PDB file of C-alpha atoms in Angstrom:
ATOM      1  CA  MET A  17      99.694 226.243-111.324  1.00 78.00           C
ATOM      2  CA  LEU A  18      97.995 225.973-107.910  1.00 77.00           C
ATOM      3  CA  GLU A  19      96.265 222.775-108.982  1.00 84.00           C
ATOM      4  CA  LEU A  20      99.497 221.293-110.276  1.00 87.00           C
ATOM      5  CA  LEU A  21     101.307 221.971-106.996  1.00 86.00           C
ATOM      6  CA  SER A  22      98.385 220.743-104.932  1.00 88.00           C
ATOM      7  CA  ASN A  23      98.072 217.542-106.984  1.00 86.00           C
ATOM      8  CA  PHE A  24     101.771 216.870-106.440  1.00 85.00           C
ATOM      9  CA  ALA A  25     101.304 217.107-102.652  1.00 88.00           C
ATOM     10  CA  HIS A  26      98.265 214.840-102.719  1.00 88.00           C
ATOM     11  CA  THR A  27      99.712 212.154-104.995  1.00 90.00           C
ATOM     12  CA  THR A  28     103.065 211.959-103.172  1.00 91.00           C
ATOM     13  CA  GLY A  29     101.611 211.796 -99.642  1.00 91.00           C
ATOM     14  CA  ILE A  30     103.176 215.150 -98.690  1.00 92.00           C
ATOM     15  CA  TYR A  31      99.754 216.696 -98.001  1.00 92.00           C
ATOM     16  CA  GLU A  32      98.784 213.871 -95.669  1.00 93.00           C
ATOM     17  CA  PHE A  33     102.084 214.047 -93.782  1.00 93.00           C
ATOM     18  CA  MET A  34     101.996 217.845 -93.458  1.00 93.00           C
ATOM     19  CA  ASN A  35      98.454 217.739 -92.103  1.00 92.00           C
ATOM     20  CA  SER A  36      99.294 215.083 -89.520  1.00 92.00           C
ATOM     21  CA  PRO A  37      99.565 216.397 -85.921  1.00 87.00           C
ATOM     22  CA  TRP A  38     103.372 216.909 -86.013  1.00 89.00           C
ATOM     23  CA  GLY A  39     103.994 217.102 -89.768  1.00 93.00           C
ATOM     24  CA  TRP A  40     104.186 220.865 -90.195  1.00 93.00           C
ATOM     25  CA  PRO A  41     106.355 221.672 -87.119  1.00 92.00           C
ATOM     26  CA  THR A  42     108.679 218.749 -87.948  1.00 94.00           C
ATOM     27  CA  ALA A  43     109.202 220.102 -91.471  1.00 95.00           C
ATOM     28  CA  GLU A  44     109.707 223.603 -90.009  1.00 93.00           C
ATOM     29  CA  SER A  45     112.354 222.312 -87.590  1.00 94.00           C
ATOM     30  CA  ILE A  46     114.238 220.576 -90.416  1.00 95.00           C
ATOM     31  CA  HIS A  47     113.893 223.727 -92.562  1.00 95.00           C
ATOM     32  CA  PHE A  48     115.471 225.822 -89.813  1.00 93.00           C
ATOM     33  CA  LEU A  49     118.231 223.279 -89.174  1.00 92.00           C
ATOM     34  CA  GLY A  50     119.088 223.424 -92.872  1.00 93.00           C
ATOM     35  CA  LEU A  51     119.217 227.197 -92.644  1.00 91.00           C
ATOM     36  CA  CYS A  52     121.592 227.060 -89.660  1.00 91.00           C
ATOM     37  CA  MET A  53     123.868 224.656 -91.561  1.00 90.00           C
ATOM     38  CA  LEU A  54     123.843 227.079 -94.464  1.00 90.00           C
ATOM     39  CA  ILE A  55     124.663 230.159 -92.376  1.00 88.00           C
ATOM     40  CA  GLY A  56     127.266 228.281 -90.330  1.00 86.00           C
ATOM     41  CA  THR A  57     129.158 227.225 -93.428  1.00 90.00           C
ATOM     42  CA  ILE A  58     128.467 229.503 -96.400  1.00 92.00           C
ATOM     43  CA  GLY A  59     127.885 232.508 -94.110  1.00 92.00           C
ATOM     44  CA  VAL A  60     131.145 231.856 -92.245  1.00 90.00           C
ATOM     45  CA  PHE A  61     133.001 231.486 -95.560  1.00 92.00           C
ATOM     46  CA  ASP A  62     131.482 234.770 -96.775  1.00 94.00           C
ATOM     47  CA  LEU A  63     132.627 236.488 -93.566  1.00 92.00           C
ATOM     48  CA  ARG A  64     136.077 234.993 -94.031  1.00 92.00           C
ATOM     49  CA  MET A  65     136.276 236.498 -97.519  1.00 94.00           C
ATOM     50  CA  LEU A  66     135.254 239.849 -96.015  1.00 94.00           C
ATOM     51  CA  GLY A  67     138.267 239.687 -93.692  1.00 90.00           C
ATOM     52  CA  PHE A  68     137.047 237.971 -90.530  1.00 86.00           C
ATOM     53  CA  GLY A  69     139.138 235.186 -89.000  1.00 82.00           C
ATOM     54  CA  GLN A  70     142.380 236.155 -90.730  1.00 83.00           C
ATOM     55  CA  ASN A  71     144.878 233.269 -90.993  1.00 82.00           C
ATOM     56  CA  ILE A  72     142.191 230.616 -91.453  1.00 85.00           C
ATOM     57  CA  SER A  73     142.947 228.925 -94.769  1.00 86.00           C
ATOM     58  CA  TYR A  74     140.336 229.808 -97.438  1.00 90.00           C
ATOM     59  CA  LYS A  75     140.786 226.400 -99.022  1.00 88.00           C
ATOM     60  CA  ASP A  76     140.234 224.507 -95.764  1.00 84.00           C
ATOM     61  CA  LEU A  77     137.293 226.652 -94.693  1.00 86.00           C
ATOM     62  CA  HIS A  78     135.699 226.181 -98.107  1.00 88.00           C
ATOM     63  CA  LYS A  79     135.398 222.480 -97.301  1.00 85.00           C
ATOM     64  CA  LEU A  80     132.658 223.433 -94.819  1.00 86.00           C
ATOM     65  CA  VAL A  81     130.547 224.492 -97.794  1.00 89.00           C
ATOM     66  CA  LYS A  82     129.509 220.898 -98.549  1.00 88.00           C
ATOM     67  CA  PHE A  83     127.540 220.952 -95.271  1.00 88.00           C
ATOM     68  CA  GLY A  84     125.936 224.190 -96.450  1.00 89.00           C
ATOM     69  CA  VAL A  85     124.875 222.429 -99.652  1.00 91.00           C
ATOM     70  CA  GLY A  86     123.387 219.666 -97.466  1.00 92.00           C
ATOM     71  CA  GLY A  87     121.501 222.325 -95.503  1.00 92.00           C
ATOM     72  CA  TYR A  88     120.303 223.917 -98.731  1.00 92.00           C
ATOM     73  CA  LEU A  89     118.935 220.572 -99.956  1.00 94.00           C
ATOM     74  CA  LEU A  90     117.066 220.153 -96.651  1.00 94.00           C
ATOM     75  CA  ASN A  91     115.618 223.634 -97.149  1.00 94.00           C
ATOM     76  CA  VAL A  92     114.538 222.988-100.729  1.00 94.00           C
ATOM     77  CA  THR A  93     112.926 219.648 -99.810  1.00 95.00           C
ATOM     78  CA  THR A  94     110.987 221.031 -96.850  1.00 96.00           C
ATOM     79  CA  GLY A  95     110.247 224.244 -98.757  1.00 95.00           C
ATOM     80  CA  VAL A  96     108.600 222.215-101.542  1.00 95.00           C
ATOM     81  CA  MET A  97     106.570 220.419 -98.855  1.00 95.00           C
ATOM     82  CA  PHE A  98     105.252 223.746 -97.486  1.00 95.00           C
ATOM     83  CA  LEU A  99     104.576 225.192-100.923  1.00 93.00           C
ATOM     84  CA  THR A 100     102.724 222.197-102.371  1.00 94.00           C
ATOM     85  CA  THR A 101     100.637 221.647 -99.218  1.00 94.00           C
ATOM     86  CA  ALA A 102      99.266 225.200 -99.178  1.00 91.00           C
ATOM     87  CA  PRO A 103     100.214 226.771-102.547  1.00 90.00           C
ATOM     88  CA  ASP A 104      97.681 229.618-102.315  1.00 86.00           C
ATOM     89  CA  GLN A 105      99.291 230.779 -99.052  1.00 88.00           C
ATOM     90  CA  TYR A 106     102.676 231.092-100.719  1.00 89.00           C
ATOM     91  CA  ILE A 107     102.241 231.960-104.394  1.00 88.00           C
ATOM     92  CA  PHE A 108     100.279 235.164-103.602  1.00 87.00           C
ATOM     93  CA  ASN A 109     102.321 236.039-100.520  1.00 88.00           C
ATOM     94  CA  PRO A 110     104.614 239.095-101.002  1.00 89.00           C
ATOM     95  CA  ALA A 111     107.072 237.831 -98.360  1.00 91.00           C
ATOM     96  CA  PHE A 112     107.391 234.507-100.208  1.00 92.00           C
ATOM     97  CA  GLN A 113     107.784 236.259-103.556  1.00 92.00           C
ATOM     98  CA  THR A 114     110.554 238.478-102.140  1.00 93.00           C
ATOM     99  CA  LYS A 115     112.199 235.418-100.597  1.00 95.00           C
ATOM    100  CA  MET A 116     112.198 233.630-103.970  1.00 94.00           C
ATOM    101  CA  LEU A 117     113.621 236.721-105.703  1.00 95.00           C
ATOM    102  CA  PHE A 118     116.533 236.874-103.262  1.00 96.00           C
ATOM    103  CA  MET A 119     117.079 233.114-103.557  1.00 94.00           C
ATOM    104  CA  LEU A 120     117.401 233.634-107.296  1.00 95.00           C
ATOM    105  CA  ILE A 121     119.915 236.453-106.762  1.00 96.00           C
ATOM    106  CA  ALA A 122     121.851 234.289-104.259  1.00 93.00           C
ATOM    107  CA  GLY A 123     121.891 231.440-106.787  1.00 93.00           C
ATOM    108  CA  ILE A 124     123.171 233.652-109.628  1.00 95.00           C
ATOM    109  CA  ASN A 125     125.738 235.158-107.236  1.00 95.00           C
ATOM    110  CA  MET A 126     126.947 231.664-106.313  1.00 93.00           C
ATOM    111  CA  LEU A 127     127.211 230.616-109.984  1.00 94.00           C
ATOM    112  CA  TRP A 128     129.148 233.833-110.671  1.00 94.00           C
ATOM    113  CA  PHE A 129     131.488 233.011-107.755  1.00 94.00           C
ATOM    114  CA  TYR A 130     132.243 229.487-108.976  1.00 94.00           C
ATOM    115  CA  ALA A 131     132.581 230.606-112.604  1.00 94.00           C
ATOM    116  CA  THR A 132     134.930 233.492-111.974  1.00 93.00           C
ATOM    117  CA  THR A 133     136.425 233.686-108.496  1.00 93.00           C
ATOM    118  CA  SER A 134     136.415 230.476-106.431  1.00 91.00           C
ATOM    119  CA  SER A 135     139.701 228.960-107.640  1.00 92.00           C
ATOM    120  CA  GLN A 136     141.466 232.301-107.141  1.00 92.00           C
ATOM    121  CA  VAL A 137     140.063 232.579-103.581  1.00 92.00           C
ATOM    122  CA  LYS A 138     141.035 229.000-102.679  1.00 90.00           C
ATOM    123  CA  ALA A 139     144.572 229.655-103.913  1.00 91.00           C
ATOM    124  CA  THR A 140     144.927 232.827-101.817  1.00 90.00           C
ATOM    125  CA  GLU A 141     147.289 232.599 -98.838  1.00 90.00           C
ATOM    126  CA  ALA A 142     145.485 232.676 -95.483  1.00 86.00           C
ATOM    127  CA  ALA A 143     147.281 235.855 -94.387  1.00 86.00           C
ATOM    128  CA  LEU A 144     146.246 237.768 -97.532  1.00 90.00           C
ATOM    129  CA  ALA A 145     142.958 239.441 -98.456  1.00 91.00           C
ATOM    130  CA  VAL A 146     140.883 238.220-101.406  1.00 93.00           C
ATOM    131  CA  SER A 147     140.058 240.409-104.414  1.00 93.00           C
ATOM    132  CA  ASN A 148     137.416 243.137-104.243  1.00 94.00           C
ATOM    133  CA  ARG A 149     135.218 241.094-106.584  1.00 95.00           C
ATOM    134  CA  ALA A 150     135.291 238.157-104.125  1.00 95.00           C
ATOM    135  CA  LYS A 151     134.443 240.543-101.272  1.00 96.00           C
ATOM    136  CA  ALA A 152     131.526 241.973-103.256  1.00 96.00           C
ATOM    137  CA  ILE A 153     130.227 238.460-103.967  1.00 96.00           C
ATOM    138  CA  ALA A 154     130.516 237.579-100.254  1.00 96.00           C
ATOM    139  CA  LEU A 155     128.627 240.737 -99.270  1.00 97.00           C
ATOM    140  CA  VAL A 156     125.833 240.080-101.799  1.00 97.00           C
ATOM    141  CA  SER A 157     125.579 236.501-100.499  1.00 96.00           C
ATOM    142  CA  LEU A 158     125.285 237.621 -96.850  1.00 95.00           C
ATOM    143  CA  VAL A 159     122.694 240.291 -97.702  1.00 96.00           C
ATOM    144  CA  CYS A 160     120.671 237.785 -99.757  1.00 96.00           C
ATOM    145  CA  TRP A 161     120.628 235.139 -97.010  1.00 94.00           C
ATOM    146  CA  SER A 162     119.709 237.740 -94.379  1.00 94.00           C
ATOM    147  CA  VAL A 163     116.760 238.946 -96.493  1.00 96.00           C
ATOM    148  CA  ILE A 164     115.763 235.309 -97.186  1.00 95.00           C
ATOM    149  CA  ILE A 165     115.653 234.563 -93.433  1.00 93.00           C
ATOM    150  CA  VAL A 166     113.637 237.700 -92.646  1.00 93.00           C
ATOM    151  CA  CYS A 167     111.171 237.048 -95.497  1.00 93.00           C
ATOM    152  CA  GLY A 168     110.848 233.414 -94.383  1.00 92.00           C
ATOM    153  CA  ARG A 169     109.706 234.600 -90.962  1.00 90.00           C
ATOM    154  CA  LEU A 170     107.409 237.235 -92.472  1.00 91.00           C
ATOM    155  CA  ILE A 171     105.518 234.700 -94.629  1.00 90.00           C
ATOM    156  CA  THR A 172     103.344 233.847 -91.615  1.00 87.00           C
ATOM    157  CA  TYR A 173     102.308 237.475 -91.158  1.00 86.00           C
ATOM    158  CA  PHE A 174     101.359 238.233 -94.757  1.00 81.00           C
ATOM    159  CA  ARG A 175      99.041 235.353 -95.436  1.00 76.00           C
ATOM    160  CA  PRO A 176      96.396 235.777 -98.122  1.00 74.00           C
ATOM    161  CA  PRO A 177      93.577 236.747 -98.208  1.00 68.00           C
ATOM    162  CA  TYR A 178      94.378 239.427 -95.608  1.00 64.00           C
ATOM    163  CA  HIS A 179      97.554 240.487 -97.393  1.00 64.00           C
ATOM    164  CA  TRP A 180      97.817 240.048-101.113  1.00 67.00           C
ATOM    165  CA  CYS A 181     100.787 240.749-103.305  1.00 69.00           C
ATOM    166  CA  LEU A 182     101.290 244.494-103.556  1.00 61.00           C
ATOM    167  CA  TRP A 183     102.697 244.399-107.064  1.00 66.00           C
ATOM    168  CA  CYS A 184     100.420 241.937-108.842  1.00 60.00           C
TER     169      CYS A 184
ATOM    170  CA  MET B   5     119.622 232.059 -83.956  1.00 88.00           C
ATOM    171  CA  ALA B   6     120.981 230.940 -87.336  1.00 87.00           C
ATOM    172  CA  ILE B   7     124.228 232.836 -86.624  1.00 88.00           C
ATOM    173  CA  VAL B   8     124.586 231.272 -83.157  1.00 93.00           C
ATOM    174  CA  VAL B   9     123.728 227.724 -84.218  1.00 92.00           C
ATOM    175  CA  GLY B  10     125.596 228.009 -87.515  1.00 90.00           C
ATOM    176  CA  ILE B  11     128.881 229.100 -85.938  1.00 90.00           C
ATOM    177  CA  ASN B  12     128.565 226.424 -83.245  1.00 92.00           C
ATOM    178  CA  PHE B  13     127.902 223.838 -85.972  1.00 90.00           C
ATOM    179  CA  ALA B  14     131.013 224.907 -87.893  1.00 87.00           C
ATOM    180  CA  ILE B  15     133.250 224.704 -84.810  1.00 89.00           C
ATOM    181  CA  ALA B  16     131.745 221.374 -83.714  1.00 91.00           C
ATOM    182  CA  LEU B  17     132.238 219.880 -87.189  1.00 88.00           C
ATOM    183  CA  ARG B  18     135.860 220.995 -87.056  1.00 87.00           C
ATOM    184  CA  LEU B  19     136.403 219.513 -83.571  1.00 88.00           C
ATOM    185  CA  ILE B  20     134.727 216.221 -84.457  1.00 88.00           C
ATOM    186  CA  GLY B  21     137.013 216.033 -87.492  1.00 85.00           C
ATOM    187  CA  TRP B  22     134.431 216.069 -90.280  1.00 82.00           C
ATOM    188  CA  VAL B  23     136.120 219.075 -91.893  1.00 77.00           C
ATOM    189  CA  PRO B  24     139.850 219.766 -92.351  1.00 73.00           C
ATOM    190  CA  GLN B  25     142.033 220.638 -89.387  1.00 73.00           C
ATOM    191  CA  PHE B  26     142.154 224.385 -90.003  1.00 72.00           C
ATOM    192  CA  ASN B  27     143.659 226.650 -87.386  1.00 75.00           C
ATOM    193  CA  LEU B  28     141.033 227.360 -84.730  1.00 78.00           C
ATOM    194  CA  GLY B  29     142.836 230.309 -83.119  1.00 76.00           C
ATOM    195  CA  PRO B  30     141.556 232.923 -85.597  1.00 77.00           C
ATOM    196  CA  PHE B  31     138.014 231.576 -85.113  1.00 78.00           C
ATOM    197  CA  ASN B  32     137.781 233.874 -82.085  1.00 79.00           C
ATOM    198  CA  ARG B  33     136.611 236.650 -84.404  1.00 81.00           C
ATOM    199  CA  PHE B  34     133.589 234.524 -85.301  1.00 86.00           C
ATOM    200  CA  TYR B  35     132.824 234.129 -81.604  1.00 89.00           C
ATOM    201  CA  GLN B  36     132.347 237.912 -81.414  1.00 88.00           C
ATOM    202  CA  ILE B  37     129.605 237.654 -84.043  1.00 89.00           C
ATOM    203  CA  HIS B  38     128.292 234.575 -82.227  1.00 93.00           C
ATOM    204  CA  TRP B  39     127.838 236.489 -78.959  1.00 94.00           C
ATOM    205  CA  VAL B  40     126.140 239.397 -80.724  1.00 93.00           C
ATOM    206  CA  GLY B  41     123.730 236.821 -82.192  1.00 93.00           C
ATOM    207  CA  ALA B  42     123.279 235.188 -78.773  1.00 95.00           C
ATOM    208  CA  THR B  43     122.434 238.586 -77.235  1.00 96.00           C
ATOM    209  CA  VAL B  44     119.798 239.185 -79.927  1.00 94.00           C
ATOM    210  CA  VAL B  45     118.373 235.686 -79.296  1.00 93.00           C
ATOM    211  CA  LEU B  46     118.187 236.266 -75.534  1.00 94.00           C
ATOM    212  CA  LEU B  47     116.696 239.770 -75.812  1.00 95.00           C
ATOM    213  CA  SER B  48     114.088 238.798 -78.426  1.00 93.00           C
ATOM    214  CA  GLY B  49     113.313 235.656 -76.386  1.00 92.00           C
ATOM    215  CA  LEU B  50     112.831 237.790 -73.290  1.00 93.00           C
ATOM    216  CA  GLY B  51     110.524 240.077 -75.275  1.00 94.00           C
ATOM    217  CA  LEU B  52     108.407 237.116 -76.422  1.00 90.00           C
ATOM    218  CA  LEU B  53     108.325 235.743 -72.868  1.00 91.00           C
ATOM    219  CA  LEU B  54     107.191 239.089 -71.458  1.00 92.00           C
ATOM    220  CA  ALA B  55     104.525 239.425 -74.158  1.00 90.00           C
ATOM    221  CA  TYR B  56     102.998 235.971 -73.509  1.00 87.00           C
ATOM    222  CA  PRO B  57     104.388 234.705 -70.177  1.00 88.00           C
ATOM    223  CA  ALA B  58     101.609 232.188 -69.503  1.00 88.00           C
ATOM    224  CA  LYS B  59     101.939 230.715 -73.000  1.00 87.00           C
ATOM    225  CA  ALA B  60     105.617 229.878 -72.443  1.00 88.00           C
ATOM    226  CA  LEU B  61     105.768 229.161 -68.728  1.00 90.00           C
ATOM    227  CA  THR B  62     102.911 226.627 -68.797  1.00 90.00           C
ATOM    228  CA  ASN B  63     104.499 224.701 -71.672  1.00 92.00           C
ATOM    229  CA  PRO B  64     107.127 222.015 -70.805  1.00 93.00           C
ATOM    230  CA  VAL B  65     108.619 222.427 -74.297  1.00 94.00           C
ATOM    231  CA  PHE B  66     109.702 225.947 -73.290  1.00 94.00           C
ATOM    232  CA  TYR B  67     111.818 224.539 -70.442  1.00 95.00           C
ATOM    233  CA  LEU B  68     113.327 221.960 -72.804  1.00 96.00           C
ATOM    234  CA  LYS B  69     114.303 224.735 -75.222  1.00 95.00           C
ATOM    235  CA  PHE B  70     115.631 226.954 -72.452  1.00 94.00           C
ATOM    236  CA  THR B  71     117.741 224.127 -70.970  1.00 96.00           C
ATOM    237  CA  ALA B  72     119.187 223.100 -74.348  1.00 96.00           C
ATOM    238  CA  LEU B  73     119.928 226.750 -75.214  1.00 95.00           C
ATOM    239  CA  SER B  74     121.582 227.450 -71.846  1.00 95.00           C
ATOM    240  CA  ILE B  75     123.814 224.366 -71.921  1.00 97.00           C
ATOM    241  CA  GLY B  76     124.618 225.032 -75.596  1.00 96.00           C
ATOM    242  CA  LEU B  77     125.772 228.569 -74.771  1.00 96.00           C
ATOM    243  CA  LEU B  78     127.775 227.341 -71.753  1.00 96.00           C
ATOM    244  CA  ILE B  79     129.555 224.832 -74.000  1.00 96.00           C
ATOM    245  CA  ALA B  80     130.206 227.615 -76.551  1.00 95.00           C
ATOM    246  CA  ALA B  81     131.736 229.815 -73.803  1.00 94.00           C
ATOM    247  CA  TRP B  82     133.878 226.917 -72.555  1.00 92.00           C
ATOM    248  CA  LEU B  83     135.106 226.032 -76.052  1.00 90.00           C
ATOM    249  CA  GLN B  84     135.899 229.684 -76.752  1.00 90.00           C
ATOM    250  CA  LYS B  85     137.961 229.839 -73.566  1.00 89.00           C
ATOM    251  CA  GLN B  86     139.839 226.694 -74.564  1.00 86.00           C
ATOM    252  CA  ILE B  87     140.513 228.069 -78.044  1.00 84.00           C
ATOM    253  CA  GLN B  88     141.621 231.466 -76.695  1.00 82.00           C
ATOM    254  CA  SER B  89     144.038 229.930 -74.224  1.00 81.00           C
ATOM    255  CA  ASN B  90     145.256 227.528 -76.905  1.00 71.00           C
ATOM    256  CA  ARG B  91     144.324 224.546 -74.746  1.00 64.00           C
ATOM    257  CA  LEU B  92     142.748 222.781 -77.687  1.00 59.00           C
ATOM    258  CA  ARG B  93     146.034 221.882 -79.319  1.00 61.00           C
ATOM    259  CA  ASN B  94     145.259 218.320 -78.513  1.00 59.00           C
ATOM    260  CA  PHE B  95     141.629 218.740 -79.511  1.00 62.00           C
ATOM    261  CA  ALA B  96     141.309 215.337 -81.111  1.00 65.00           C
ATOM    262  CA  THR B  97     140.588 213.782 -77.714  1.00 81.00           C
ATOM    263  CA  ALA B  98     137.442 211.736 -77.207  1.00 86.00           C
ATOM    264  CA  LYS B  99     136.285 214.227 -74.552  1.00 87.00           C
ATOM    265  CA  ILE B 100     136.419 217.233 -76.891  1.00 87.00           C
ATOM    266  CA  LYS B 101     134.759 215.282 -79.700  1.00 90.00           C
ATOM    267  CA  ALA B 102     131.978 214.171 -77.331  1.00 93.00           C
ATOM    268  CA  ILE B 103     131.414 217.774 -76.154  1.00 93.00           C
ATOM    269  CA  ALA B 104     131.296 218.977 -79.774  1.00 92.00           C
ATOM    270  CA  ALA B 105     128.775 216.244 -80.662  1.00 94.00           C
ATOM    271  CA  LEU B 106     126.716 217.132 -77.566  1.00 96.00           C
ATOM    272  CA  SER B 107     126.719 220.758 -78.714  1.00 95.00           C
ATOM    273  CA  ILE B 108     125.227 219.759 -82.099  1.00 95.00           C
ATOM    274  CA  VAL B 109     122.552 217.614 -80.402  1.00 96.00           C
ATOM    275  CA  LEU B 110     121.655 220.441 -77.985  1.00 96.00           C
ATOM    276  CA  TRP B 111     121.245 222.972 -80.800  1.00 95.00           C
ATOM    277  CA  ILE B 112     119.043 220.559 -82.747  1.00 95.00           C
ATOM    278  CA  ILE B 113     116.901 220.145 -79.593  1.00 96.00           C
ATOM    279  CA  ALA B 114     116.762 223.932 -79.072  1.00 95.00           C
ATOM    280  CA  ILE B 115     115.632 224.558 -82.666  1.00 93.00           C
ATOM    281  CA  THR B 116     113.102 221.727 -82.716  1.00 94.00           C
ATOM    282  CA  ALA B 117     111.669 222.700 -79.314  1.00 94.00           C
ATOM    283  CA  GLY B 118     111.506 226.314 -80.491  1.00 91.00           C
ATOM    284  CA  ARG B 119     109.427 225.407 -83.528  1.00 90.00           C
ATOM    285  CA  PHE B 120     107.185 223.047 -81.557  1.00 92.00           C
ATOM    286  CA  LEU B 121     106.493 225.788 -78.974  1.00 89.00           C
ATOM    287  CA  ALA B 122     104.039 227.378 -81.389  1.00 86.00           C
ATOM    288  CA  TYR B 123     102.073 224.133 -81.699  1.00 88.00           C
ATOM    289  CA  THR B 124     102.094 222.760 -78.150  1.00 88.00           C
ATOM    290  CA  ASN B 125     100.869 225.597 -75.939  1.00 81.00           C
ATOM    291  CA  SER B 126      97.645 224.955 -74.050  1.00 78.00           C
ATOM    292  CA  VAL B 127      97.373 228.410 -72.443  1.00 75.00           C
ATOM    293  CA  LEU B 128      97.708 231.709 -74.302  1.00 74.00           C
ATOM    294  CA  LEU B 129      96.950 234.501 -71.831  1.00 76.00           C
ATOM    295  CA  ALA B 130      97.620 234.768 -68.086  1.00 72.00           C
ATOM    296  CA  SER B 131      94.094 236.206 -67.689  1.00 74.00           C
ATOM    297  CA  ARG B 132      92.839 232.633 -67.887  1.00 71.00           C
ATOM    298  CA  PHE B 133      94.047 232.141 -64.288  1.00 70.00           C
ATOM    299  CA  PHE B 134      92.269 235.198 -62.849  1.00 70.00           C
TER     300      PHE B 134
END
């Protein structure tokens, strides 16, 4: 697994770029920008579903989400760059593992939203509240992204070999 | 920081016209969250500055970040005032669009400078000067 990831970084030039003088901080800056786009769009939409900003149209506000998807793609791209450049610092890192777990939950939550609730939310009048299920999905999404941000910051402080995964 | 920048991004995108023309008036509630986030950013930033003053104050990137952050927050306060007093009815003006675009650029500078701070410091402890 580690070798596979490392080979990918070496053969694609990612490793070389990330180990250049400004490679790592540049990727970090883009990663954080992506995160801000995500929170500013998906996070704002989640808050709207929870009752903030009453009278803003759900349908119109949902159109911000495409920028959140753009931010997510930036995060995945730069995240793959970090992971493949130093796989041993991530794979065995409990903060990274927790981050991935909550990304999985956020992903399932999003699929659940689009499979069951999104069209109903977009059709809801701006002055009305959305269903309890939509509110629960919004809350799970906000909690997941908050944990993901915190774990992302904690990765630096739980680097192997000083801190190894507690549960493996 | 993600809350502050994210909400500013959303409002700027709306003012530039890249997202639908939804009613900005109710967005004031999001500004409340924005200012809570800004307070956390300023307090945690102050804590980091007090912990390693020489590291930050000897690094030009710190001043770049601080300037971008300060102007970004001033623009946010000004836009909030305009929205509250309903002066942005005619928000599609070139001036408002330019200010919104400037806001996005400033937040990108603040984030990038913030990340580069960790890699550009030449001094860590003030004891070096004594």
